[in-house]
Amino acid sequence: AAMGTPSSAEQVPEIAWQTSDEVAREGLAALERGDTVYVTGRANRWIASLVRHLPQQLVRNAMRQKR
């Protein structure tokens, strides 16, 4: 990022961060349970759940604007 401009990572709230150990632990537990898809982190699961209930066109437009 340019000087004085926050990077994308710096804009992510602290609650959304997980260590690599946390992600690995959750992923391995999901694998052992036989989960086909698993989203790690409480905040990430909440966001994923919210997105599933939004109109898909709205989600596509929002993702397009982030690029």
Coordinates of C-alpha atoms in Angstrom, one line a residue:
A1 CA 0.0 0.0 0.0
A2 CA 1.1 3.5 -0.6
M3 CA 2.5 5.5 2.4
G4 CA -0.4 6.5 4.6
T5 CA -2.9 4.3 2.8
P6 CA -4.1 1.2 4.7
S7 CA -3.7 -2.1 3.0
S8 CA -6.6 -4.5 2.6
A9 CA -5.3 -6.6 5.5
E10 CA -5.2 -3.5 7.8
Q11 CA -8.9 -2.8 7.1
V12 CA -10.0 -6.3 8.3
P13 CA -11.4 -6.1 11.9
E14 CA -9.3 -8.0 14.5
I15 CA -12.2 -10.4 15.2
A16 CA -11.9 -11.8 11.7
W17 CA -8.3 -12.8 12.1
Q18 CA -7.3 -16.4 13.0
T19 CA -3.9 -17.9 13.4
S20 CA -2.7 -20.6 11.0
D21 CA -2.9 -23.1 13.8
E22 CA -6.6 -22.2 14.5
V23 CA -7.5 -22.5 10.8
A24 CA -5.6 -25.9 10.6
R25 CA -7.3 -27.2 13.7
E26 CA -10.8 -26.3 12.6
G27 CA -10.1 -27.6 9.1
L28 CA -8.8 -31.0 10.3
A29 CA -11.8 -31.3 12.7
A30 CA -14.2 -30.6 9.8
L31 CA -12.3 -33.2 7.7
E32 CA -12.7 -35.8 10.5
R33 CA -16.4 -35.1 10.7
G34 CA -16.7 -35.6 6.9
D35 CA -17.7 -32.0 6.2
T36 CA -17.4 -31.3 2.5
V37 CA -17.3 -27.5 2.9
Y38 CA -16.3 -25.7 6.1
V39 CA -15.8 -22.0 6.7
T40 CA -13.3 -21.3 9.5
G41 CA -13.9 -18.6 12.1
R42 CA -17.1 -17.4 13.7
A43 CA -17.1 -14.0 11.9
N44 CA -16.5 -15.7 8.6
R45 CA -19.3 -18.2 9.2
W46 CA -21.6 -15.4 10.1
I47 CA -20.7 -13.5 6.9
A48 CA -21.1 -16.6 4.7
S49 CA -24.5 -17.3 6.3
L50 CA -25.6 -13.7 5.6
V51 CA -24.4 -13.8 2.0
R52 CA -26.4 -17.0 1.4
H53 CA -29.6 -15.1 2.2
L54 CA -28.9 -12.0 0.0
P55 CA -30.1 -11.7 -3.6
Q56 CA -27.3 -13.1 -5.8
Q57 CA -27.3 -10.1 -8.0
L58 CA -26.6 -7.9 -5.1
V59 CA -23.7 -10.2 -4.0
R60 CA -22.2 -10.2 -7.5
N61 CA -22.4 -6.5 -7.8
A62 CA -20.7 -6.0 -4.4
M63 CA -17.9 -8.4 -5.3
R64 CA -17.4 -6.7 -8.6
Q65 CA -16.9 -3.4 -6.9
K66 CA -14.3 -4.8 -4.6
R67 CA -11.9 -5.4 -7.4

